[in-house]
């Protein structure tokens, strides 16, 4: 904490003295510019007032011009309606109401407008709304208005009897006679009056142009004076600033960190270190908004937190040491461009320190560092710890597993992996693409079976590793691996890692020293299958109750039992992922939210029968048809030649799956392919029964 020294009351504090001195110098230095700006604003205000007043008068003149034109038009309408009324009288026909209404309305409007032009007043406008009309003040306008008054008063007096019903023919004849004798005179005077109102409006428009032109010229002259003074001051200031900047520039060029000042309005200061540009991945400029620079680098939440944090630092009452630990930018992951313009991921660290004067926070000094190397090392250490923990968890799970089952799994997995290794070692692109793809498919089946057995035993790390290897094989089989020869060269490493995992399990079970033992009783298999059902159902977000009775697997020869166990695991996975619906879907269709799965292995005379039945959605032949069309296996015309039974049989084809996405448990089209291959190895057959919306049942029959 900084020490505070007592000051003599009569001695002015240095900071206050500097602030007062700056104010004096600033005002004296820019006094001429300030006065010029004040005159500029005064000119603008004067021009604005004159523009407003003149525009207002022009608007009034426009109203007068329109109403004067209406006077001329109405006088003609009055004369015409008098002629129409006289024609009706001569033909001894009744007067039309609309003609009378037009005569009376025109007379009233003409008289109102005439009085308004003489004395000022409110009259109906062209749209029927009231408008205020000022009295005509020009000498020529008053003269014309008096002339119209002389002609209109006798005319209006003769029209008055016609304003009410029941007027006589003599009244009509008198008004018509006056109209015919004086209408041309009245029209000529009205025309001259329109010309006069137009001339008045034109003179006001000319006045407005003169005011605007004069104001603009004065403003430009004043602006030129301000610009001249400002440039002279700027030259003097630039010389002083450049001398100071040279020293700062040498320092900022040398430091490896990004250094810059941040103003209270979150703008970059004028001085930036050279490293700041490369760390941000773009050229920076003083005055740029700091958070706009951050926006493409960090998430919205981090941006919001950073704004709050920086605002806290600019609040002088907040202790800087207390908020250092909540800096949201102490470590951020960002995508920035390198020197070649490529996007690279970096980990950046921002640190903020206050620059204070007189108790106020003037700036924040921002130090930016690239901590990617440190973060990468930490991530590698954490990844290694996680990997070790997963392997340790897998070993603990293996210890808890049934020893006999684990030994059987290890022996079969090692055998299959070595077979896959031999298969891949003997495979090369020179053998032909078809032969290579055939061996890749065989390898995928073996790895898929290992993944299923590992998942059933709870060896999730091994299952995930097998899943990743199956991914790689799938990419090669699908043509996504690019050059097939190079793609095959990438397979030995993940295969070796799988073999190492199996070797670790083999060491744990002591298989080097003890022969494999059969599973004692059938409860171990039932428990194994039930655990697998719970795991797969949880991963798929489904609620499944399983009734498993596969204890007879213990009575089968080892090779036959292993294949049949693989078949059961694959069929159970298939039932949970594809057959049984999600709880919400089941509830919508009126089914219980909990799906039912029944798995049973029984001996029937001379054969073993493994049945897997679920009460799910069943097999949909139309859906399988659509999928076959999407895969491009057949055309629409070819599919029309297949019946539903032939269509459904395609679920056993390699690579066919109706799953929308690939997951740990479905989507590759390998599961039922493994089932079909194992059934053929056992010399058995598959019986499939399904009703859409109700159930699906697979029965595998193999000779005893």
XYZ file of C-alpha atoms in Angstrom:
704
model
C 0.000 0.000 0.000
C 1.399 3.437 -0.926
C 2.267 5.753 1.942
C 0.376 9.079 2.218
C 2.499 12.067 3.368
C 0.912 15.074 5.144
C 1.109 18.308 3.155
C 1.269 21.896 4.245
C -2.188 23.430 3.663
C -0.521 26.351 1.990
C 1.411 24.204 -0.481
C -0.410 23.119 -3.612
C -0.206 19.395 -4.410
C 1.977 18.621 -7.478
C -0.767 16.640 -9.202
C -3.299 19.444 -8.725
C -0.748 22.031 -9.905
C -0.036 19.981 -13.053
C -3.754 19.591 -13.757
C -4.394 23.346 -13.360
C -1.385 24.125 -15.538
C -2.631 21.775 -18.245
C -6.022 23.519 -18.265
C -4.388 26.976 -18.666
C -2.056 25.833 -21.409
C -4.796 23.975 -23.238
C -7.183 26.959 -23.234
C -4.508 29.474 -24.211
C -3.131 27.197 -26.883
C -6.442 26.606 -28.582
C -8.199 29.925 -27.798
C -8.320 31.070 -31.410
C -9.698 27.727 -32.546
C -12.329 27.744 -29.788
C -13.469 31.267 -30.752
C -13.594 30.276 -34.421
C -15.654 27.206 -33.605
C -18.030 29.378 -31.553
C -18.499 31.712 -34.559
C -19.015 28.670 -36.771
C -21.772 27.410 -34.497
C -23.308 30.904 -34.347
C -23.365 31.126 -38.156
C -24.961 27.739 -38.370
C -27.605 28.685 -35.811
C -28.429 31.924 -37.637
C -28.711 30.194 -40.995
C -30.859 27.492 -39.426
C -33.278 30.069 -37.940
C -33.533 31.998 -41.219
C -34.033 28.756 -43.147
C -36.776 27.682 -40.784
C -38.600 31.027 -40.964
C -38.294 31.364 -44.749
C -39.378 27.745 -45.270
C -42.398 28.396 -43.081
C -43.348 31.424 -45.155
C -42.848 29.464 -48.381
C -45.210 26.797 -47.058
C -47.821 29.516 -46.433
C -47.246 30.938 -49.913
C -47.787 27.478 -51.379
C -51.151 27.282 -49.591
C -52.081 30.721 -50.938
C -51.134 29.724 -54.504
C -53.238 26.579 -54.291
C -56.256 28.413 -52.857
C -55.942 31.210 -55.420
C -56.017 28.610 -58.147
C -59.040 27.068 -56.496
C -60.792 30.492 -56.595
C -60.344 30.619 -60.346
C -61.662 27.062 -60.729
C -64.654 27.617 -58.399
C -65.751 30.757 -60.256
C -65.992 28.696 -63.426
C -67.946 25.962 -61.594
C -70.456 28.561 -60.296
C -71.010 29.941 -63.796
C -71.455 26.432 -65.228
C -73.980 25.345 -62.566
C -76.040 28.508 -63.194
C -76.229 27.564 -66.865
C -77.285 23.999 -65.968
C -80.019 25.282 -63.662
C -81.269 27.689 -66.355
C -81.361 24.858 -68.925
C -83.455 22.763 -66.523
C -85.783 25.758 -66.035
C -86.162 26.228 -69.777
C -86.964 22.532 -70.242
C -89.424 22.756 -67.370
C -87.534 20.015 -65.499
C -86.851 19.855 -61.778
C -83.431 21.034 -60.572
C -80.934 18.301 -59.811
C -79.948 18.200 -56.103
C -76.295 17.651 -56.911
C -76.245 20.739 -59.149
C -77.747 22.856 -56.385
C -75.284 21.400 -53.869
C -72.356 22.200 -56.149
C -73.571 25.798 -56.645
C -74.059 26.428 -52.949
C -70.805 24.737 -51.906
C -68.790 26.650 -54.501
C -70.365 29.951 -53.508
C -69.571 29.340 -49.832
C -65.937 28.307 -50.467
C -65.348 31.254 -52.845
C -66.679 33.720 -50.333
C -64.692 32.208 -47.410
C -61.442 32.213 -49.379
C -62.094 35.778 -50.595
C -62.566 37.012 -47.022
C -59.432 35.148 -45.883
C -57.334 36.740 -48.642
C -58.644 40.160 -47.539
C -58.386 39.835 -43.760
C -56.743 36.465 -43.011
C -58.540 33.452 -41.544
C -59.048 29.703 -41.537
C -60.610 28.058 -44.593
C -61.028 24.454 -45.829
C -57.950 23.299 -47.725
C -57.806 21.172 -50.854
C -58.150 17.996 -48.752
C -61.034 19.403 -46.707
C -58.872 20.033 -43.626
C -58.779 23.587 -42.228
C -55.740 25.717 -43.096
C -54.813 29.219 -42.012
C -54.505 31.773 -44.789
C -52.766 35.099 -44.187
C -54.149 38.272 -45.705
C -52.506 39.473 -48.914
C -50.078 42.293 -48.068
C -48.366 43.084 -51.364
C -49.631 46.276 -53.113
C -50.470 44.416 -56.311
C -52.221 41.682 -54.333
C -54.342 44.208 -52.388
C -55.230 45.953 -55.649
C -56.362 42.697 -57.261
C -58.255 41.684 -54.148
C -60.173 44.999 -54.197
C -60.986 44.452 -57.862
C -62.351 41.002 -57.093
C -64.287 42.445 -54.178
C -65.990 44.952 -56.486
C -67.053 42.184 -58.853
C -67.900 39.590 -56.199
C -70.153 41.535 -53.801
C -72.966 42.153 -56.344
C -72.472 38.627 -57.632
C -72.684 37.170 -54.107
C -75.797 39.261 -53.356
C -77.574 37.808 -56.416
C -76.474 34.256 -55.426
C -77.884 34.541 -51.899
C -81.502 33.744 -52.852
C -80.305 30.584 -54.560
C -78.727 29.333 -51.328
C -82.161 28.245 -50.017
C -84.846 26.067 -51.555
C -87.877 27.640 -53.227
C -86.063 30.451 -55.077
C -87.913 32.019 -58.008
C -87.109 32.026 -61.690
C -86.476 35.741 -61.513
C -83.716 35.167 -58.909
C -82.089 32.585 -61.134
C -82.347 34.777 -64.211
C -80.872 37.758 -62.324
C -77.859 35.711 -61.065
C -77.299 34.186 -64.512
C -77.413 37.546 -66.223
C -74.786 38.980 -63.846
C -72.629 35.879 -64.260
C -72.667 36.105 -68.037
C -71.884 39.803 -67.941
C -69.021 39.672 -65.366
C -67.655 36.104 -65.206
C -64.884 36.794 -67.732
C -63.809 39.892 -65.776
C -63.805 37.930 -62.526
C -61.837 35.100 -64.132
C -59.208 37.529 -65.488
C -58.765 39.164 -62.100
C -58.487 35.688 -60.490
C -55.819 34.698 -63.031
C -53.820 37.852 -62.244
C -54.191 37.113 -58.513
C -52.790 33.590 -59.009
C -49.829 35.085 -60.892
C -49.217 37.527 -58.034
C -49.229 34.787 -55.353
C -46.786 32.773 -57.446
C -44.481 35.780 -57.756
C -44.556 36.259 -53.960
C -43.623 32.578 -53.426
C -40.802 32.831 -55.976
C -39.294 35.856 -54.243
C -39.261 34.014 -50.913
C -37.522 31.010 -52.528
C -34.863 33.362 -53.931
C -34.405 34.846 -50.470
C -33.957 31.341 -49.024
C -31.294 30.515 -51.603
C -29.422 33.714 -50.824
C -29.519 32.964 -47.082
C -28.275 29.430 -47.615
C -25.519 30.495 -50.010
C -24.319 33.236 -47.700
C -24.364 30.943 -44.686
C -22.400 28.243 -46.499
C -19.766 30.730 -47.705
C -19.311 32.119 -44.199
C -19.135 28.631 -42.735
C -16.519 27.565 -45.315
C -14.405 30.631 -44.629
C -14.608 29.997 -40.917
C -13.786 26.321 -41.416
C -10.741 27.229 -43.527
C -9.524 29.463 -40.693
C -10.026 26.677 -38.143
C -8.222 24.190 -40.384
C -5.292 26.535 -40.893
C -4.874 27.155 -37.171
C -5.304 23.502 -36.320
C -2.685 22.358 -38.834
C -0.143 24.812 -37.450
C -0.783 23.611 -33.925
C -0.655 20.029 -35.107
C 2.740 20.464 -36.706
C 4.169 21.836 -33.483
C 2.642 19.042 -31.415
C 3.791 16.351 -33.843
C 7.389 17.415 -33.551
C 7.304 17.080 -29.761
C 5.389 13.828 -29.828
C 7.668 12.244 -32.421
C 10.716 12.818 -30.248
C 9.059 10.998 -27.361
C 7.705 8.266 -29.597
C 11.143 7.413 -30.951
C 12.254 6.341 -27.501
C 9.059 4.362 -26.836
C 9.269 2.716 -30.247
C 12.705 1.312 -29.565
C 11.464 -0.222 -26.325
C 8.289 -1.655 -27.858
C 10.185 -3.164 -30.768
C 12.417 -5.141 -28.430
C 9.977 -6.714 -25.933
C 8.611 -10.194 -26.688
C 5.289 -9.663 -24.913
C 2.358 -7.788 -26.348
C 2.201 -4.435 -24.540
C -0.389 -1.681 -24.932
C -2.463 0.730 -22.879
C -6.228 0.454 -22.574
C -8.295 3.620 -22.143
C -11.421 3.882 -19.951
C -13.566 3.569 -23.093
C -11.746 0.286 -23.926
C -9.689 1.654 -26.824
C -6.077 0.744 -27.584
C -3.537 3.391 -26.688
C -1.176 4.986 -29.171
C 1.775 2.757 -28.276
C 1.783 -0.933 -29.229
C 4.613 -3.436 -29.009
C 5.555 -5.263 -32.199
C 4.738 -8.634 -30.631
C 1.128 -7.587 -30.008
C 0.349 -7.740 -33.732
C 1.597 -11.297 -34.163
C -0.064 -12.500 -30.951
C -3.441 -11.153 -32.105
C -2.830 -12.566 -35.586
C -3.625 -9.239 -37.250
C -2.301 -5.702 -37.583
C -3.441 -3.532 -34.697
C -3.988 0.210 -34.739
C -4.278 2.733 -31.894
C -7.876 3.560 -31.037
C -9.273 0.163 -31.978
C -11.871 -1.244 -29.623
C -10.215 -3.879 -27.447
C -13.329 -6.041 -27.195
C -13.958 -5.895 -30.935
C -10.465 -7.367 -31.355
C -11.317 -10.051 -28.806
C -14.699 -10.913 -30.343
C -13.437 -13.382 -33.022
C -11.005 -14.961 -30.547
C -13.133 -15.857 -27.520
C -16.647 -17.052 -26.707
C -19.560 -14.708 -25.969
C -19.517 -15.653 -22.271
C -15.790 -14.980 -21.975
C -16.316 -11.645 -23.738
C -19.054 -10.655 -21.272
C -16.977 -11.706 -18.271
C -13.958 -9.814 -19.617
C -15.972 -6.595 -19.973
C -17.189 -6.873 -16.395
C -13.655 -7.548 -15.157
C -12.111 -4.584 -17.009
C -14.860 -2.286 -15.725
C -14.014 -3.394 -12.180
C -10.359 -2.489 -12.744
C -11.323 1.031 -13.869
C -13.299 1.516 -10.625
C -10.742 3.064 -8.218
C -12.558 1.849 -5.096
C -12.017 -1.807 -6.081
C -8.763 -3.287 -4.765
C -6.649 -4.493 -7.676
C -5.165 -7.391 -5.712
C -8.613 -8.717 -4.802
C -9.789 -9.136 -8.417
C -6.594 -10.451 -10.035
C -7.672 -14.018 -9.328
C -10.956 -13.693 -11.296
C -9.342 -12.545 -14.547
C -11.313 -14.459 -17.262
C -8.556 -13.771 -19.809
C -5.700 -15.232 -17.798
C -5.845 -18.221 -20.146
C -7.942 -18.259 -23.333
C -7.888 -20.496 -26.385
C -8.025 -18.546 -29.648
C -7.730 -19.139 -33.387
C -5.330 -16.601 -34.899
C -3.606 -16.299 -38.260
C 0.112 -16.955 -38.555
C 2.499 -15.239 -40.958
C 1.265 -17.411 -43.833
C -2.354 -16.435 -43.208
C -3.265 -19.869 -41.831
C -5.521 -20.318 -38.800
C -3.610 -21.748 -35.848
C -4.779 -22.451 -32.319
C -3.008 -20.566 -29.566
C -3.417 -20.129 -25.850
C -3.090 -16.483 -24.837
C -2.789 -14.874 -21.430
C -3.854 -11.263 -20.724
C -2.743 -9.479 -17.552
C -3.968 -6.025 -16.548
C -2.230 -3.461 -14.323
C -3.599 -0.074 -13.365
C -1.983 3.232 -14.355
C -3.201 5.724 -11.753
C -2.836 9.457 -11.261
C -4.370 11.454 -8.465
C -6.398 8.470 -7.261
C -8.052 7.978 -10.654
C -7.390 5.069 -13.015
C -6.289 6.658 -16.294
C -5.279 3.517 -18.209
C -4.745 -0.197 -17.901
C -1.401 -1.627 -18.972
C -2.180 -4.883 -20.796
C 0.492 -7.571 -21.068
C -0.235 -10.300 -23.612
C 1.729 -13.577 -23.676
C 1.577 -16.740 -25.774
C 1.377 -19.630 -23.277
C 0.617 -22.316 -25.862
C 3.727 -24.350 -25.032
C 2.904 -24.404 -21.337
C -0.749 -25.306 -21.921
C 0.185 -28.020 -24.412
C 2.521 -29.564 -21.843
C -0.184 -29.406 -19.176
C -2.681 -31.019 -21.535
C -0.257 -33.799 -22.381
C 0.330 -34.451 -18.691
C -3.413 -34.452 -18.025
C -4.065 -36.719 -21.003
C -1.434 -39.128 -19.755
C -2.978 -39.074 -16.285
C -6.432 -39.736 -17.766
C -5.101 -42.557 -19.910
C -3.389 -44.115 -16.929
C -6.552 -43.753 -14.866
C -8.656 -45.388 -17.573
C -6.238 -48.274 -17.880
C -6.205 -48.629 -14.113
C -10.027 -48.610 -14.069
C -10.034 -51.250 -16.801
C -7.707 -53.452 -14.780
C -9.905 -53.014 -11.706
C -12.922 -53.976 -13.810
C -11.030 -57.005 -15.110
C -10.226 -58.067 -11.559
C -13.933 -57.925 -10.693
C -14.942 -59.913 -13.792
C -15.506 -63.670 -13.773
C -11.975 -65.147 -14.097
C -13.002 -67.889 -16.489
C -14.907 -65.476 -18.749
C -12.011 -63.051 -18.715
C -9.572 -65.830 -19.663
C -11.827 -66.923 -22.503
C -12.135 -63.334 -23.749
C -8.395 -62.710 -23.572
C -7.570 -65.949 -25.382
C -10.131 -65.319 -28.140
C -9.251 -61.590 -28.496
C -5.548 -62.378 -28.752
C -6.220 -65.084 -31.311
C -8.434 -62.787 -33.412
C -6.048 -59.823 -33.204
C -3.091 -61.963 -34.265
C -5.209 -63.297 -37.134
C -6.066 -59.725 -38.150
C -2.385 -58.805 -37.896
C -1.404 -61.716 -40.166
C -4.203 -60.829 -42.546
C -3.108 -57.183 -42.833
C 0.583 -58.087 -43.118
C -0.178 -60.321 -46.062
C -2.380 -57.666 -47.687
C -1.095 -55.101 -50.102
C -2.638 -52.934 -52.772
C -0.891 -55.088 -55.359
C -3.345 -57.906 -54.647
C -6.154 -55.903 -56.196
C -8.668 -53.598 -54.571
C -11.416 -56.233 -54.336
C -9.150 -58.682 -52.468
C -7.953 -55.959 -50.089
C -11.504 -54.826 -49.302
C -12.510 -58.435 -48.637
C -9.777 -58.776 -46.020
C -10.650 -55.386 -44.541
C -14.262 -56.559 -44.103
C -13.071 -59.742 -42.395
C -10.897 -57.667 -40.073
C -13.833 -55.363 -39.264
C -15.962 -58.346 -38.240
C -13.247 -59.618 -35.902
C -12.670 -56.200 -34.318
C -16.425 -55.618 -33.992
C -16.760 -58.934 -32.157
C -13.885 -58.020 -29.813
C -15.531 -54.659 -29.137
C -18.810 -56.370 -28.264
C -17.149 -58.862 -25.885
C -15.084 -56.098 -24.240
C -18.170 -53.962 -23.735
C -20.063 -56.894 -22.248
C -17.256 -57.427 -19.700
C -17.198 -53.706 -18.859
C -13.754 -53.155 -20.381
C -14.770 -49.771 -21.779
C -11.235 -48.562 -22.540
C -10.506 -51.596 -24.664
C -13.944 -51.346 -26.318
C -13.344 -47.678 -27.170
C -9.927 -48.502 -28.643
C -11.445 -51.275 -30.737
C -14.173 -48.831 -31.833
C -11.510 -46.351 -33.018
C -9.673 -49.096 -34.933
C -12.967 -50.152 -36.505
C -13.429 -46.510 -37.557
C -10.113 -46.580 -39.383
C -10.973 -49.823 -41.147
C -14.351 -48.375 -42.110
C -12.741 -45.293 -43.667
C -10.472 -47.475 -45.792
C -13.381 -49.694 -46.828
C -15.439 -46.617 -47.726
C -12.677 -45.085 -49.810
C -12.093 -42.205 -47.351
C -8.549 -43.256 -46.618
C -7.143 -41.802 -49.857
C -4.305 -43.886 -51.273
C -5.036 -47.446 -50.083
C -1.384 -48.430 -49.759
C -0.609 -45.512 -47.449
C -3.831 -46.091 -45.522
C -2.857 -49.695 -44.812
C 0.501 -48.535 -43.461
C -1.291 -46.613 -40.705
C -3.058 -49.725 -39.314
C -0.253 -51.604 -37.500
C 0.127 -48.982 -34.751
C -3.477 -49.034 -33.421
C -3.502 -52.807 -33.819
C -0.345 -53.051 -31.730
C -1.941 -50.897 -29.026
C -4.899 -53.307 -28.910
C -2.533 -56.247 -28.599
C -0.699 -54.491 -25.764
C -3.971 -53.977 -23.891
C -4.891 -57.627 -24.320
C -1.376 -58.651 -23.234
C -1.813 -56.619 -20.044
C -5.079 -58.429 -19.331
C -3.399 -61.727 -20.132
C -0.687 -60.981 -17.606
C -3.325 -60.055 -15.045
C -5.230 -63.310 -15.458
C -2.037 -65.370 -15.263
C -2.683 -67.111 -18.549
C 1.022 -67.680 -19.041
C 1.046 -69.984 -16.011
C -2.437 -71.541 -15.901
C -4.571 -73.192 -18.628
C -7.972 -71.732 -19.489
C -10.773 -72.909 -17.203
C -14.408 -73.299 -18.269
C -17.006 -71.025 -16.739
C -18.414 -72.637 -13.593
C -22.227 -72.691 -13.993
C -24.395 -70.516 -16.241
C -25.070 -67.605 -13.879
C -21.882 -65.887 -15.017
C -23.167 -65.650 -18.596
C -26.566 -64.391 -17.460
C -24.897 -61.670 -15.365
C -22.572 -60.807 -18.247
C -25.466 -60.294 -20.652
C -27.528 -58.315 -18.120
C -24.620 -55.940 -17.431
C -24.212 -55.392 -21.130
C -27.948 -54.639 -21.532
C -27.805 -52.004 -18.784
C -24.720 -50.345 -20.285
C -25.984 -50.194 -23.873
C -29.470 -49.045 -22.796
C -27.947 -46.255 -20.671
C -25.737 -45.106 -23.559
C -28.746 -45.058 -25.920
C -31.050 -43.294 -23.435
C -33.514 -46.176 -23.252
C -35.234 -48.048 -20.440
C -34.968 -51.819 -20.991
C -35.925 -54.748 -18.761
C -34.163 -57.955 -19.813
C -34.974 -61.593 -19.098
C -31.749 -63.497 -19.842
C -31.438 -67.276 -19.703
C -28.220 -68.245 -21.451
C -26.643 -70.432 -18.736
C -26.499 -73.317 -21.213
C -23.526 -71.576 -22.887
C -21.395 -73.239 -20.226
C -22.438 -76.642 -21.607
C -21.199 -75.905 -25.141
C -17.685 -76.564 -26.417
C -15.466 -73.522 -26.067
C -15.227 -72.614 -29.768
C -18.945 -73.155 -30.345
C -19.853 -71.266 -27.162
C -17.655 -68.301 -28.064
C -19.282 -67.902 -31.463
C -22.776 -68.275 -30.015
C -21.966 -65.745 -27.271
C -20.837 -63.256 -29.929
C -24.095 -63.845 -31.794
C -26.102 -63.173 -28.639
C -24.194 -59.981 -27.842
C -24.649 -58.591 -31.360
C -28.367 -59.455 -31.461
C -28.925 -57.855 -28.051
C -27.100 -54.670 -29.142
C -29.190 -54.638 -32.312
C -32.430 -55.076 -30.340
C -31.627 -52.172 -27.996
C -30.268 -49.706 -30.560
C -32.606 -50.441 -33.492
C -35.602 -52.277 -32.074
C -36.709 -50.888 -28.718
C -37.896 -47.300 -28.983
C -37.006 -44.401 -26.686
C -39.342 -43.999 -23.679
C -41.011 -40.888 -25.142
C -41.687 -42.643 -28.444
C -43.098 -45.701 -26.683
C -45.379 -43.522 -24.558
C -46.654 -41.725 -27.684
C -47.593 -45.079 -29.267
C -49.330 -46.354 -26.117
C -46.588 -48.759 -25.056
C -45.060 -48.983 -21.578
C -41.993 -46.735 -21.340
C -39.863 -49.718 -20.359
C -38.998 -51.999 -23.244
C -38.838 -55.754 -22.853
C -35.974 -57.938 -24.064
C -35.984 -61.729 -23.753
C -32.852 -63.801 -24.466
C -32.942 -67.574 -24.132
C -30.685 -70.478 -25.088
C -32.271 -73.938 -24.995
C -31.534 -77.344 -26.427
C -34.270 -78.760 -28.612
C -33.557 -82.374 -29.557
C -30.560 -82.304 -31.896
C -29.993 -78.561 -32.019
C -29.388 -75.521 -29.864
C -31.794 -72.581 -30.243
C -30.798 -69.018 -29.245
C -33.728 -66.610 -29.344
C -33.567 -62.817 -28.896
C -36.952 -61.079 -28.842
C -37.821 -57.426 -28.218
C -41.159 -55.624 -28.105
C -39.879 -52.677 -30.134
C -40.773 -51.065 -33.435
C -40.267 -54.165 -35.548
C -38.694 -54.295 -38.987
C -40.078 -51.853 -41.568
C -39.679 -53.067 -45.141
C -40.466 -49.586 -46.619
C -37.772 -48.022 -44.436
C -35.242 -50.632 -45.550
C -36.227 -49.981 -49.189
C -35.548 -46.256 -48.748
C -32.188 -46.952 -47.131
C -31.161 -49.296 -49.972
C -32.073 -46.545 -52.429
C -30.075 -43.945 -50.448
C -27.040 -46.234 -50.364
C -27.264 -46.625 -54.134
C -27.268 -50.404 -53.948
C -30.308 -50.636 -56.232
C -32.417 -48.405 -58.417
C -36.080 -47.751 -57.689
C -37.042 -50.015 -60.592
C -34.916 -52.871 -59.268
C -36.370 -52.542 -55.754
C -39.898 -52.918 -57.135
C -39.002 -56.489 -58.179
C -38.189 -57.491 -54.557
C -40.878 -58.616 -52.146
C -40.763 -57.537 -48.486
C -39.032 -60.758 -47.399
C -36.196 -60.223 -49.860
C -35.931 -56.580 -48.803
C -35.661 -57.452 -45.096
C -32.960 -60.033 -45.766
C -30.592 -57.175 -46.664
C -30.151 -56.310 -42.972
C -27.541 -59.097 -42.842
C -25.496 -57.564 -45.687
C -22.107 -56.012 -44.810
C -22.270 -52.228 -44.495
C -26.057 -51.997 -44.235
C -27.505 -50.074 -41.275
C -30.635 -47.967 -40.768
C -29.020 -45.940 -37.959
C -28.947 -42.192 -38.668
C -25.513 -41.745 -37.061
C -22.542 -43.948 -36.204
C -22.128 -44.609 -32.474
C -20.314 -47.029 -30.215
C -23.159 -49.496 -30.567
C -24.663 -49.041 -34.050
C -24.409 -47.476 -37.461
C -21.631 -49.413 -39.217
C -23.587 -52.304 -40.701
C -21.234 -54.831 -39.117
C -23.247 -56.318 -36.212
C -25.677 -58.497 -38.161
C -22.920 -59.223 -40.660
C -20.928 -60.758 -37.765
C -24.031 -62.709 -36.716
C -24.515 -64.095 -40.213
C -20.826 -65.032 -40.534
C -20.774 -66.803 -37.160
C -23.978 -68.700 -37.928
C -22.403 -69.941 -41.135
C -19.292 -71.043 -39.235
C -21.539 -72.995 -36.846
C -23.425 -74.577 -39.737
C -26.678 -73.114 -38.453
C -29.509 -70.984 -39.759
C -31.400 -67.827 -38.734
C -35.163 -67.581 -38.442
C -36.522 -64.034 -38.341
C -40.035 -63.010 -37.282
C -41.254 -59.418 -36.939
C -44.459 -57.408 -36.843
C -44.077 -53.638 -37.376
C -44.850 -51.752 -34.194
C -45.006 -54.903 -32.041
C -41.887 -57.100 -31.902
C -38.829 -58.577 -33.576
C -37.461 -62.027 -32.830
C -34.249 -63.647 -34.082
C -33.866 -67.411 -33.625
C -30.470 -68.971 -34.302
C -30.544 -72.747 -34.708
C -27.265 -74.668 -34.702
C -26.665 -78.403 -34.611
C -25.886 -79.797 -31.136
